[in-house]
Coordinates of C-alpha atoms in Angstrom, one line a residue:
M1 CA -5.6 142.4 -45.2
P2 CA -4.4 145.9 -45.9
L3 CA -2.4 147.5 -43.1
P4 CA -4.8 150.5 -42.5
R5 CA -7.7 148.0 -42.1
L6 CA -5.6 145.9 -39.8
R7 CA -4.9 148.9 -37.6
S8 CA -8.6 149.6 -37.4
L9 CA -9.2 146.3 -35.6
P10 CA -9.2 145.9 -31.8
V11 CA -5.8 145.3 -30.2
W12 CA -6.6 141.7 -29.2
Q13 CA -7.7 140.9 -32.8
Q14 CA -4.4 142.4 -34.2
D15 CA -2.3 140.4 -31.8
G16 CA -4.4 137.2 -32.5
L17 CA -3.8 137.6 -36.3
I18 CA 0.0 138.1 -35.6
A19 CA 0.1 135.0 -33.4
L20 CA -1.8 132.9 -36.0
A21 CA 0.4 134.0 -38.9
T22 CA 3.6 133.5 -36.8
W23 CA 2.5 129.9 -35.9
L24 CA 1.7 129.0 -39.6
L25 CA 5.1 130.3 -40.8
G26 CA 6.9 128.5 -37.9
F27 CA 5.1 125.3 -38.6
L28 CA 6.2 125.4 -42.2
V29 CA 9.8 126.0 -41.2
Y30 CA 9.9 123.2 -38.7
T31 CA 8.2 120.7 -41.0
T32 CA 10.7 121.4 -43.7
G33 CA 13.7 121.0 -41.4
A34 CA 15.0 124.5 -42.1
H35 CA 15.0 125.5 -38.5
R36 CA 18.4 124.3 -37.5
L37 CA 21.0 127.0 -36.7
V38 CA 23.6 124.6 -35.4
T39 CA 24.1 121.5 -37.5
G40 CA 24.6 118.1 -35.9
Y41 CA 23.4 119.3 -32.5
D42 CA 19.6 119.2 -32.7
H43 CA 18.2 116.1 -31.1
A44 CA 14.8 117.4 -30.0
P45 CA 11.8 115.7 -31.7
L46 CA 9.4 117.7 -33.9
G47 CA 6.6 117.5 -31.3
V48 CA 8.8 119.4 -28.7
R49 CA 9.6 122.1 -31.3
L50 CA 5.9 122.5 -32.2
L51 CA 5.1 122.7 -28.4
E52 CA 7.7 125.5 -28.1
L53 CA 6.2 127.2 -31.1
A54 CA 2.7 127.0 -29.7
A55 CA 3.7 128.4 -26.3
L56 CA 5.6 131.3 -27.9
C57 CA 2.8 132.1 -30.3
G58 CA 0.3 131.9 -27.4
L59 CA 2.4 134.5 -25.6
E60 CA 2.0 136.8 -28.6
L61 CA -1.5 137.5 -27.3
L62 CA 0.3 139.2 -24.3
R63 CA 3.0 140.9 -26.3
R64 CA 1.8 144.4 -25.2
R65 CA 2.0 143.5 -21.5
V66 CA 5.4 144.6 -20.4
P67 CA 7.5 142.9 -18.9
V68 CA 5.3 139.8 -18.3
A69 CA 5.3 138.7 -21.9
L70 CA 9.0 139.3 -22.4
V71 CA 10.0 137.4 -19.2
L72 CA 7.9 134.3 -20.3
A73 CA 9.2 134.5 -23.8
T74 CA 12.7 134.6 -22.5
A75 CA 12.0 131.4 -20.6
V76 CA 10.9 129.7 -23.8
L77 CA 14.0 131.0 -25.5
A78 CA 16.2 129.6 -22.8
V79 CA 14.6 126.1 -23.3
D80 CA 15.1 126.4 -27.0
V81 CA 18.8 127.3 -26.7
W82 CA 19.3 124.5 -24.3
L83 CA 17.8 122.0 -26.7
S84 CA 19.5 123.7 -29.7
P85 CA 18.8 127.2 -31.1
S86 CA 16.1 127.2 -33.7
L87 CA 15.3 129.9 -36.3
P88 CA 11.5 130.3 -35.7
V89 CA 12.0 130.8 -31.9
M90 CA 14.8 133.4 -32.5
I91 CA 12.7 135.3 -35.0
I92 CA 9.5 135.3 -32.9
Y93 CA 11.5 136.4 -29.8
T94 CA 12.6 139.5 -31.7
D95 CA 9.0 140.6 -31.8
F96 CA 8.8 140.5 -28.0
L97 CA 11.9 142.7 -27.9
Y98 CA 10.2 145.1 -30.3
A99 CA 6.9 145.1 -28.4
A100 CA 8.6 145.7 -25.0
T101 CA 10.5 148.7 -26.4
L102 CA 7.5 150.1 -28.2
Y103 CA 4.6 149.5 -25.8
G104 CA 6.4 149.7 -22.5
S105 CA 6.8 152.8 -20.3
R106 CA 9.5 155.3 -21.1
R107 CA 11.6 153.8 -18.4
S108 CA 11.3 150.3 -19.7
S109 CA 12.1 151.5 -23.2
R110 CA 15.3 153.0 -22.0
V111 CA 16.1 149.8 -20.1
M112 CA 15.6 147.8 -23.3
I113 CA 18.0 150.0 -25.2
G114 CA 20.6 149.6 -22.5
L115 CA 20.1 145.8 -22.4
A116 CA 20.5 145.6 -26.1
A117 CA 23.8 147.5 -26.0
F118 CA 25.0 145.4 -23.0
S119 CA 23.9 142.1 -24.7
A120 CA 25.9 143.1 -27.9
V121 CA 29.1 143.4 -25.8
G122 CA 28.2 140.3 -23.7
V123 CA 27.5 138.1 -26.7
L124 CA 30.7 139.1 -28.4
A125 CA 32.7 138.5 -25.2
A126 CA 31.1 135.1 -24.6
V127 CA 31.6 133.9 -28.1
L128 CA 35.3 135.0 -28.0
V129 CA 35.7 133.0 -24.8
V130 CA 33.9 129.8 -26.0
A131 CA 35.1 129.8 -29.6
Q132 CA 38.6 128.5 -30.4
E133 CA 39.1 130.9 -33.3
W134 CA 38.4 134.6 -33.1
R135 CA 37.2 134.8 -36.7
T136 CA 34.6 132.2 -36.0
A137 CA 33.6 134.2 -32.9
V138 CA 33.2 137.4 -34.8
L139 CA 31.1 135.7 -37.5
A140 CA 28.9 134.1 -34.9
A141 CA 28.4 137.4 -33.1
V142 CA 27.5 139.2 -36.3
G143 CA 24.9 136.5 -37.0
V144 CA 23.3 136.7 -33.5
L145 CA 23.5 140.4 -32.6
P146 CA 20.9 141.6 -35.3
F147 CA 18.3 139.5 -33.5
V148 CA 18.7 141.7 -30.5
I149 CA 19.8 145.1 -31.7
T150 CA 17.6 145.5 -34.8
P151 CA 14.1 145.1 -33.2
V152 CA 15.1 147.3 -30.2
W153 CA 16.5 150.0 -32.6
W154 CA 13.5 149.8 -34.9
A155 CA 11.0 150.0 -32.0
A156 CA 12.9 153.0 -30.5
N157 CA 12.6 154.9 -33.8
V158 CA 8.9 154.1 -34.2
R159 CA 8.3 155.2 -30.6
Q160 CA 10.2 158.4 -31.1
Q161 CA 8.2 159.2 -34.3
R162 CA 5.0 158.4 -32.4
D163 CA 5.9 160.6 -29.5
V164 CA 6.7 163.4 -32.0
A165 CA 3.3 163.0 -33.7
E166 CA 1.5 163.0 -30.3
A167 CA 3.3 166.2 -29.3
E168 CA 2.4 167.8 -32.6
R169 CA -1.2 166.8 -32.2
A170 CA -1.2 168.2 -28.7
N171 CA 0.4 171.4 -29.9
A172 CA -2.2 171.6 -32.7
G173 CA -5.0 171.1 -30.2
Q174 CA -3.6 173.8 -27.9
L175 CA -3.2 176.2 -30.9
A176 CA -6.8 175.4 -31.9
K177 CA -8.0 176.2 -28.4
I178 CA -6.0 179.5 -28.3
A179 CA -7.4 180.4 -31.7
E180 CA -10.9 179.7 -30.5
L181 CA -10.3 181.8 -27.4
D182 CA -8.9 184.6 -29.5
R183 CA -11.9 184.4 -31.8
R184 CA -14.3 184.6 -28.8
A185 CA -12.4 187.5 -27.4
A186 CA -12.5 189.3 -30.7
I187 CA -16.2 188.7 -31.0
A188 CA -16.7 189.9 -27.4
A189 CA -14.6 193.0 -28.1
E190 CA -16.5 193.7 -31.3
R191 CA -19.8 193.3 -29.5
G192 CA -18.7 195.6 -26.8
R193 CA -17.6 198.2 -29.5
M194 CA -20.9 197.8 -31.3
A195 CA -22.8 198.3 -28.0
R196 CA -20.9 201.4 -27.2
D197 CA -21.4 202.8 -30.7
L198 CA -25.1 202.0 -30.6
H199 CA -25.4 203.6 -27.2
D200 CA -23.5 206.7 -28.2
V201 CA -25.3 207.1 -31.5
I202 CA -28.9 206.4 -30.4
A203 CA -29.0 207.4 -26.8
G204 CA -27.8 210.9 -27.3
H205 CA -30.1 211.6 -30.2
L206 CA -33.2 210.0 -28.7
S207 CA -32.7 211.6 -25.3
A208 CA -32.5 215.0 -27.0
I209 CA -35.6 214.1 -29.1
A210 CA -37.6 213.1 -26.1
I211 CA -36.7 216.2 -24.1
Q212 CA -37.2 218.5 -27.0
S213 CA -40.5 217.0 -27.9
E214 CA -41.7 217.4 -24.3
A215 CA -40.5 221.0 -24.4
A216 CA -42.3 221.6 -27.7
L217 CA -45.6 220.4 -26.2
S218 CA -45.4 223.0 -23.4
L219 CA -44.5 225.9 -25.6
A220 CA -47.1 228.5 -26.5
D221 CA -44.9 230.5 -28.9
P222 CA -45.3 228.9 -32.3
K223 CA -42.0 230.2 -33.6
L224 CA -40.1 228.8 -30.6
A225 CA -42.0 225.5 -30.9
K226 CA -41.1 225.3 -34.5
A227 CA -37.4 225.9 -33.7
V228 CA -37.5 223.0 -31.2
L229 CA -39.3 220.7 -33.7
E230 CA -36.6 221.5 -36.3
S231 CA -34.0 220.5 -33.8
V232 CA -35.9 217.3 -33.1
R233 CA -36.0 216.6 -36.9
E234 CA -32.2 217.3 -37.1
N235 CA -31.5 214.9 -34.3
S236 CA -33.7 212.2 -35.9
V237 CA -32.0 212.6 -39.3
G238 CA -28.6 212.6 -37.6
A239 CA -29.4 209.3 -35.8
L240 CA -30.6 207.7 -39.0
E241 CA -27.5 208.8 -40.9
E242 CA -25.2 207.4 -38.3
M243 CA -27.1 204.2 -38.0
R244 CA -26.9 203.7 -41.8
A245 CA -23.1 204.4 -41.6
M246 CA -22.7 201.8 -38.8
I247 CA -24.8 199.2 -40.6
G248 CA -22.9 199.8 -43.8
L249 CA -19.6 199.3 -41.9
L250 CA -20.8 196.0 -40.4
K251 CA -22.1 194.7 -43.7
A252 CA -19.2 195.9 -45.8
D253 CA -16.9 193.1 -47.2
G254 CA -13.4 194.4 -47.8
G255 CA -14.2 198.0 -47.0
D256 CA -15.6 198.8 -50.4
A257 CA -19.0 200.0 -49.2
E258 CA -19.6 203.7 -49.2
T259 CA -20.4 205.1 -45.8
T260 CA -20.7 208.5 -44.3
A261 CA -17.7 210.0 -42.5
P262 CA -17.5 209.3 -38.7
A263 CA -18.4 212.1 -36.3
R264 CA -15.6 214.4 -35.2
L265 CA -15.0 217.4 -33.0
A266 CA -15.7 219.7 -35.9
D267 CA -19.3 218.6 -35.5
L268 CA -19.4 219.8 -31.9
A269 CA -21.4 222.8 -32.8
K270 CA -24.3 220.6 -33.8
L271 CA -24.2 218.9 -30.4
V272 CA -24.2 222.3 -28.7
E273 CA -27.2 223.5 -30.7
S274 CA -29.1 220.3 -30.0
A275 CA -28.4 220.7 -26.3
R276 CA -29.5 224.3 -26.3
A277 CA -32.7 223.3 -28.0
G278 CA -33.2 220.9 -25.1
G279 CA -33.1 223.7 -22.6
L280 CA -29.5 223.8 -21.6
E281 CA -27.3 226.9 -21.4
V282 CA -24.1 225.7 -23.2
H283 CA -20.8 227.6 -23.4
V284 CA -17.8 226.4 -25.4
D285 CA -14.2 227.3 -24.7
S286 CA -11.8 225.8 -27.2
T287 CA -8.2 226.6 -28.2
V288 CA -8.0 223.8 -30.7
D289 CA -8.4 224.5 -34.4
F290 CA -10.9 221.9 -35.5
R291 CA -9.9 222.5 -39.1
V292 CA -6.5 220.8 -38.4
P293 CA -7.2 217.0 -38.6
L294 CA -6.7 215.1 -35.4
P295 CA -5.9 211.3 -35.4
A296 CA -9.1 209.6 -36.4
A297 CA -9.5 207.5 -33.3
I298 CA -8.8 210.5 -31.0
D299 CA -11.2 212.7 -32.9
L300 CA -14.0 210.2 -32.7
T301 CA -13.4 209.4 -29.1
A302 CA -13.4 213.1 -28.0
Y303 CA -16.6 213.7 -29.9
R304 CA -18.3 210.6 -28.4
I305 CA -17.3 211.6 -24.9
A306 CA -18.6 215.2 -25.3
Q307 CA -21.8 213.8 -26.8
E308 CA -22.3 211.4 -23.9
A309 CA -21.5 214.1 -21.3
L310 CA -24.0 216.5 -22.9
T311 CA -26.6 213.7 -23.0
N312 CA -26.2 213.1 -19.3
A313 CA -26.5 216.8 -18.6
V314 CA -29.7 217.0 -20.6
K315 CA -31.2 214.0 -18.7
H316 CA -29.9 214.8 -15.2
A317 CA -29.6 218.6 -15.1
P318 CA -32.3 219.9 -17.5
G319 CA -32.3 223.7 -17.8
G320 CA -28.8 224.0 -16.3
R321 CA -25.6 225.5 -17.4
V322 CA -22.9 223.4 -19.2
D323 CA -19.4 224.6 -19.9
I324 CA -17.4 222.7 -22.5
A325 CA -13.6 223.2 -22.7
V326 CA -11.4 221.6 -25.4
H327 CA -7.6 222.3 -25.1
C328 CA -4.4 220.7 -26.3
L329 CA -1.2 220.9 -24.3
G330 CA 2.0 218.8 -24.4
G331 CA 0.6 216.3 -26.9
V332 CA -2.6 215.6 -24.8
L333 CA -6.1 216.6 -25.9
A334 CA -8.2 217.5 -22.9
V335 CA -12.0 217.6 -23.1
E336 CA -13.9 218.9 -20.1
V337 CA -17.7 219.0 -19.7
R338 CA -18.9 220.7 -16.5
N339 CA -22.5 221.2 -15.5
D340 CA -24.4 222.4 -12.5
T341 CA -26.4 219.7 -10.7
R342 CA -30.1 220.1 -10.6
G343 CA -31.0 216.5 -10.5
P344 CA -29.4 213.2 -9.6
H345 CA -25.8 212.6 -10.4
P346 CA -25.2 210.6 -13.6
A347 CA -23.4 207.9 -11.5
T348 CA -26.7 207.1 -9.8
G349 CA -28.7 206.8 -13.0
G350 CA -27.8 203.1 -13.5
G351 CA -26.8 203.6 -17.1
T352 CA -23.7 202.6 -19.1
G353 CA -22.6 206.1 -20.2
L354 CA -19.7 206.6 -17.8
L355 CA -18.5 203.1 -18.4
N356 CA -18.6 203.6 -22.2
M357 CA -16.7 206.8 -21.9
R358 CA -13.9 205.3 -19.7
E359 CA -13.6 202.3 -22.1
R360 CA -13.3 204.6 -25.1
A361 CA -10.7 206.7 -23.4
G362 CA -8.7 203.7 -22.3
A363 CA -8.9 202.2 -25.8
V364 CA -6.8 205.1 -27.3
G365 CA -4.4 205.1 -24.3
G366 CA -6.1 208.0 -22.5
E367 CA -8.0 208.2 -19.2
L368 CA -11.2 209.7 -18.0
T369 CA -12.4 211.0 -14.7
A370 CA -15.9 211.9 -13.7
G371 CA -17.4 213.0 -10.4
P372 CA -18.8 215.9 -8.4
A373 CA -16.9 219.2 -8.7
G374 CA -18.1 222.0 -6.5
D375 CA -21.8 222.4 -6.9
G376 CA -21.8 220.5 -10.2
W377 CA -20.5 217.5 -12.1
L378 CA -17.3 217.3 -14.1
V379 CA -16.2 214.9 -16.9
R380 CA -12.6 215.3 -18.0
A381 CA -10.9 213.1 -20.6
E382 CA -7.2 213.3 -21.5
L383 CA -6.4 211.7 -24.8
P384 CA -2.8 211.4 -26.2
I385 CA -2.3 212.7 -29.7
G386 CA 1.5 212.5 -30.0
G387 CA 2.3 216.2 -30.5
P388 CA 1.0 219.7 -30.2
L389 CA -1.6 221.1 -32.6

């Protein structure tokens, strides 16, 4: 039977096959008379030897139960030595030493290694005392010691390799779990980013479209109504373009897909015109030259924060005044959007706009504050850009 197939069997079947094979080999050795280790000293009949062999092979079924099997096997070995040491019993006993070292606890394995070392010294000392000639003692010790040292040493090596393999499997399992957690975290972060982008892209444009459409319905002046509808169309086209760009980025494989450029502060004028068409009075104060390129992440973050703040102003303070200030000082880009409050505060609206703005600012190492300021509402973002512009 091939070894991999043998390992696939239950433990009791493996030990049963080992016991049966051991008994057959021992029976052949005893019946041929090749079992004698000391000539002229064996007076035990064949039936007694076979009884010893049967008892020891029966204990093979318990070989993994440490130390019960080893103690009982040692008792059989003592009887065999008293009668006259025989080769089958000595060889089978080495398997019990091997099993005790391999299948026992870590403590019992260390005890077996210590006993093997102690027995090596003890056997050599005993033979030197009993034997009349030291050369004979050394030869006898060399012949006996492998039966004790070899199985223990072999089992210790196998156990060490098994422990290393188990540790590697455990480490691989932990790494797999960590990789799965990282993957889930990355997916969650990406979903959060997509949710923020979708909110920023769609909410601003659609809010402006809804408010401007409502205003257009109440206007009697055809020219003014046309201007409002043109702004509605511009917002609609802008939303579609940004949606196509986002979908293209999500579908792109390797970044080869052509997409439109991301929004930046240079497009702030379009936001302002859209807000004005929605009925807001917007004033802009900027000391930053938008023609000088900002870091891409900072540029997009500043634009999205201004867009979300204007959207909140359109929804919660329609017809009010909004002051936008963009300044750069000491390597920090400051974006302020202040509006008077003619409706509920944005914080009471139950939306995700403020949370998205804070997350965007935090993602680039900045911070955002928002809250009442005087008789209005102030949103202020400070974004680090690494140097003056």
